[in-house]
Amino acid sequence: MVAAVATAFGYGAAYFYFTGRISTLEERLKLAQESKGTYQVRIAEVTRDNPYRIGPTDDLVQVNLSEEVSPVILLPSGFLKGKTVSIKDKKGDSDKRAVIIKAEGGSIDGSPDWRIESSFASVSFVWDGNNWSAY
């Protein structure tokens, strides 16, 4: 049973699956920005590290390499189930040099890698304990 419930302040919908609440990055960002929660969003800007390995506290990774090479982002295995991370082409040149996202252990929706190939595009991933899924 899945139900959508509007929050008291009208900021969006929260999803409930039986009695377990599924939190979204957007909800956490909104709470952090409005100082209504203690959750802090860690934004990592990749300007030099290539490849860049996602850390356990990374929530949003903005790719802005100064070099004219394809950036590589590594999604390690071993995070807690439910770990989410979003990756954004901040420089806006992924139509020329794709942002390559590689799974280290496991896969991304059955594939060893994922590519961002549109300028300023982004993609989010969630770890299910064995593999990454794009959403």
PDB file of C-alpha atoms in Angstrom, residues 13-117:
ATOM      1  CA  ALA A  13       4.502  14.862  -0.677  1.00  0.00           C
ATOM      2  CA  ALA A  14       5.924  12.249   1.587  1.00  0.00           C
ATOM      3  CA  TYR A  15       5.589   8.630   0.632  1.00  0.00           C
ATOM      4  CA  PHE A  16       4.738   5.912   3.057  1.00  0.00           C
ATOM      5  CA  TYR A  17       5.069   2.219   2.497  1.00  0.00           C
ATOM      6  CA  PHE A  18       3.085   0.531   5.231  1.00  0.00           C
ATOM      7  CA  THR A  19       4.609   2.291   8.264  1.00  0.00           C
ATOM      8  CA  GLY A  20       8.085   3.082   6.870  1.00  0.00           C
ATOM      9  CA  ARG A  21       8.736   6.585   5.552  1.00  0.00           C
ATOM     10  CA  ILE A  22      10.928   6.881   2.472  1.00  0.00           C
ATOM     11  CA  SER A  23      12.898  10.129   2.632  1.00  0.00           C
ATOM     12  CA  THR A  24      13.930  11.954  -0.515  1.00  0.00           C
ATOM     13  CA  LEU A  25      16.935  14.165  -1.087  1.00  0.00           C
ATOM     14  CA  GLU A  26      14.653  17.030  -2.044  1.00  0.00           C
ATOM     15  CA  GLU A  27      12.840  16.874   1.300  1.00  0.00           C
ATOM     16  CA  ARG A  28      16.150  16.839   3.201  1.00  0.00           C
ATOM     17  CA  LEU A  29      17.473  19.777   1.157  1.00  0.00           C
ATOM     18  CA  LYS A  30      14.333  21.791   1.837  1.00  0.00           C
ATOM     19  CA  LEU A  31      14.502  21.110   5.599  1.00  0.00           C
ATOM     20  CA  ALA A  32      18.206  21.972   5.727  1.00  0.00           C
ATOM     21  CA  GLN A  33      17.689  25.210   3.786  1.00  0.00           C
ATOM     22  CA  GLU A  34      14.816  26.279   6.023  1.00  0.00           C
ATOM     23  CA  SER A  35      16.723  25.300   9.190  1.00  0.00           C
ATOM     24  CA  LYS A  36      13.862  23.002  10.214  1.00  0.00           C
ATOM     25  CA  GLY A  37      16.116  19.996  10.624  1.00  0.00           C
ATOM     26  CA  THR A  38      19.624  19.084  11.614  1.00  0.00           C
ATOM     27  CA  TYR A  39      20.395  17.293   8.363  1.00  0.00           C
ATOM     28  CA  GLN A  40      23.189  18.957   6.387  1.00  0.00           C
ATOM     29  CA  VAL A  41      23.675  18.323   2.672  1.00  0.00           C
ATOM     30  CA  ARG A  42      27.314  17.901   1.670  1.00  0.00           C
ATOM     31  CA  ILE A  43      28.051  19.302  -1.768  1.00  0.00           C
ATOM     32  CA  ALA A  44      31.347  18.225  -3.286  1.00  0.00           C
ATOM     33  CA  GLU A  45      32.662  20.198  -6.242  1.00  0.00           C
ATOM     34  CA  VAL A  46      35.069  18.217  -8.398  1.00  0.00           C
ATOM     35  CA  THR A  47      37.579  20.610  -9.945  1.00  0.00           C
ATOM     36  CA  ARG A  48      40.811  18.561  -9.947  1.00  0.00           C
ATOM     37  CA  ASP A  49      40.327  14.971  -8.774  1.00  0.00           C
ATOM     38  CA  ASN A  50      39.887  12.633 -11.720  1.00  0.00           C
ATOM     39  CA  PRO A  51      38.723  10.018 -10.995  1.00  0.00           C
ATOM     40  CA  TYR A  52      36.697  11.201  -8.018  1.00  0.00           C
ATOM     41  CA  ARG A  53      35.522   8.551  -5.526  1.00  0.00           C
ATOM     42  CA  ILE A  54      32.162   9.232  -3.847  1.00  0.00           C
ATOM     43  CA  GLY A  55      32.569   9.498  -0.084  1.00  0.00           C
ATOM     44  CA  PRO A  56      30.101   8.387   2.573  1.00  0.00           C
ATOM     45  CA  THR A  57      29.043  11.986   3.298  1.00  0.00           C
ATOM     46  CA  ASP A  58      28.652  13.096  -0.342  1.00  0.00           C
ATOM     47  CA  ASP A  59      25.053  13.941  -1.210  1.00  0.00           C
ATOM     48  CA  LEU A  60      25.581  16.054  -4.328  1.00  0.00           C
ATOM     49  CA  VAL A  61      28.670  15.944  -6.551  1.00  0.00           C
ATOM     50  CA  GLN A  62      29.068  18.847  -8.967  1.00  0.00           C
ATOM     51  CA  VAL A  63      31.510  18.070 -11.776  1.00  0.00           C
ATOM     52  CA  ASN A  64      33.439  21.170 -12.831  1.00  0.00           C
ATOM     53  CA  LEU A  65      36.830  19.953 -14.081  1.00  0.00           C
ATOM     54  CA  SER A  66      39.127  22.602 -15.467  1.00  0.00           C
ATOM     55  CA  GLU A  67      40.873  20.039 -17.695  1.00  0.00           C
ATOM     56  CA  GLU A  68      39.540  19.132 -21.122  1.00  0.00           C
ATOM     57  CA  VAL A  69      39.097  15.415 -20.285  1.00  0.00           C
ATOM     58  CA  SER A  70      36.159  13.151 -19.530  1.00  0.00           C
ATOM     59  CA  PRO A  71      35.558  13.136 -15.776  1.00  0.00           C
ATOM     60  CA  VAL A  72      35.222   9.766 -14.045  1.00  0.00           C
ATOM     61  CA  ILE A  73      33.129   9.404 -10.882  1.00  0.00           C
ATOM     62  CA  LEU A  74      33.494   6.175  -8.877  1.00  0.00           C
ATOM     63  CA  LEU A  75      30.553   4.743  -6.915  1.00  0.00           C
ATOM     64  CA  PRO A  76      32.067   2.447  -4.264  1.00  0.00           C
ATOM     65  CA  SER A  77      30.222  -0.501  -2.763  1.00  0.00           C
ATOM     66  CA  GLY A  78      29.805  -1.034   0.956  1.00  0.00           C
ATOM     67  CA  PHE A  79      27.671   1.967   1.882  1.00  0.00           C
ATOM     68  CA  LEU A  80      24.685   1.578   4.149  1.00  0.00           C
ATOM     69  CA  LYS A  81      21.590   0.452   2.288  1.00  0.00           C
ATOM     70  CA  GLY A  82      19.662   3.496   1.076  1.00  0.00           C
ATOM     71  CA  LYS A  83      22.690   5.766   0.500  1.00  0.00           C
ATOM     72  CA  THR A  84      21.797   8.307  -2.193  1.00  0.00           C
ATOM     73  CA  VAL A  85      24.002  10.571  -4.253  1.00  0.00           C
ATOM     74  CA  SER A  86      23.281  12.974  -7.110  1.00  0.00           C
ATOM     75  CA  ILE A  87      25.842  13.838  -9.783  1.00  0.00           C
ATOM     76  CA  LYS A  88      25.564  17.077 -11.788  1.00  0.00           C
ATOM     77  CA  ASP A  89      27.469  18.370 -14.825  1.00  0.00           C
ATOM     78  CA  LYS A  90      28.088  21.856 -13.429  1.00  0.00           C
ATOM     79  CA  LYS A  91      30.519  22.924 -16.175  1.00  0.00           C
ATOM     80  CA  GLY A  92      28.007  22.151 -18.920  1.00  0.00           C
ATOM     81  CA  ASP A  93      30.264  20.375 -21.385  1.00  0.00           C
ATOM     82  CA  SER A  94      29.208  16.752 -20.977  1.00  0.00           C
ATOM     83  CA  ASP A  95      27.785  16.845 -24.507  1.00  0.00           C
ATOM     84  CA  LYS A  96      31.455  17.025 -25.644  1.00  0.00           C
ATOM     85  CA  ARG A  97      33.093  15.026 -22.816  1.00  0.00           C
ATOM     86  CA  ALA A  98      30.719  12.619 -21.085  1.00  0.00           C
ATOM     87  CA  VAL A  99      30.764  12.335 -17.303  1.00  0.00           C
ATOM     88  CA  ILE A 100      31.493   8.630 -16.775  1.00  0.00           C
ATOM     89  CA  ILE A 101      30.109   7.098 -13.570  1.00  0.00           C
ATOM     90  CA  LYS A 102      31.521   3.675 -12.712  1.00  0.00           C
ATOM     91  CA  ALA A 103      30.375   1.169 -10.100  1.00  0.00           C
ATOM     92  CA  GLU A 104      33.194  -0.276  -7.999  1.00  0.00           C
ATOM     93  CA  GLY A 105      31.679  -3.601  -7.046  1.00  0.00           C
ATOM     94  CA  GLY A 106      28.101  -4.258  -7.994  1.00  0.00           C
ATOM     95  CA  SER A 107      26.596  -2.540 -10.984  1.00  0.00           C
ATOM     96  CA  ILE A 108      24.438   0.415 -11.994  1.00  0.00           C
ATOM     97  CA  ASP A 109      21.108  -0.967 -13.183  1.00  0.00           C
ATOM     98  CA  GLY A 110      22.928  -4.070 -14.471  1.00  0.00           C
ATOM     99  CA  SER A 111      25.725  -2.156 -16.216  1.00  0.00           C
ATOM    100  CA  PRO A 112      29.271  -1.422 -15.005  1.00  0.00           C
ATOM    101  CA  ASP A 113      28.920   2.291 -15.798  1.00  0.00           C
ATOM    102  CA  TRP A 114      26.553   5.167 -16.559  1.00  0.00           C
ATOM    103  CA  ARG A 115      27.146   8.307 -18.622  1.00  0.00           C
ATOM    104  CA  ILE A 116      25.905  11.877 -18.476  1.00  0.00           C
ATOM    105  CA  GLU A 117      26.036  13.100 -22.067  1.00  0.00           C
TER     106      GLU A 117
END
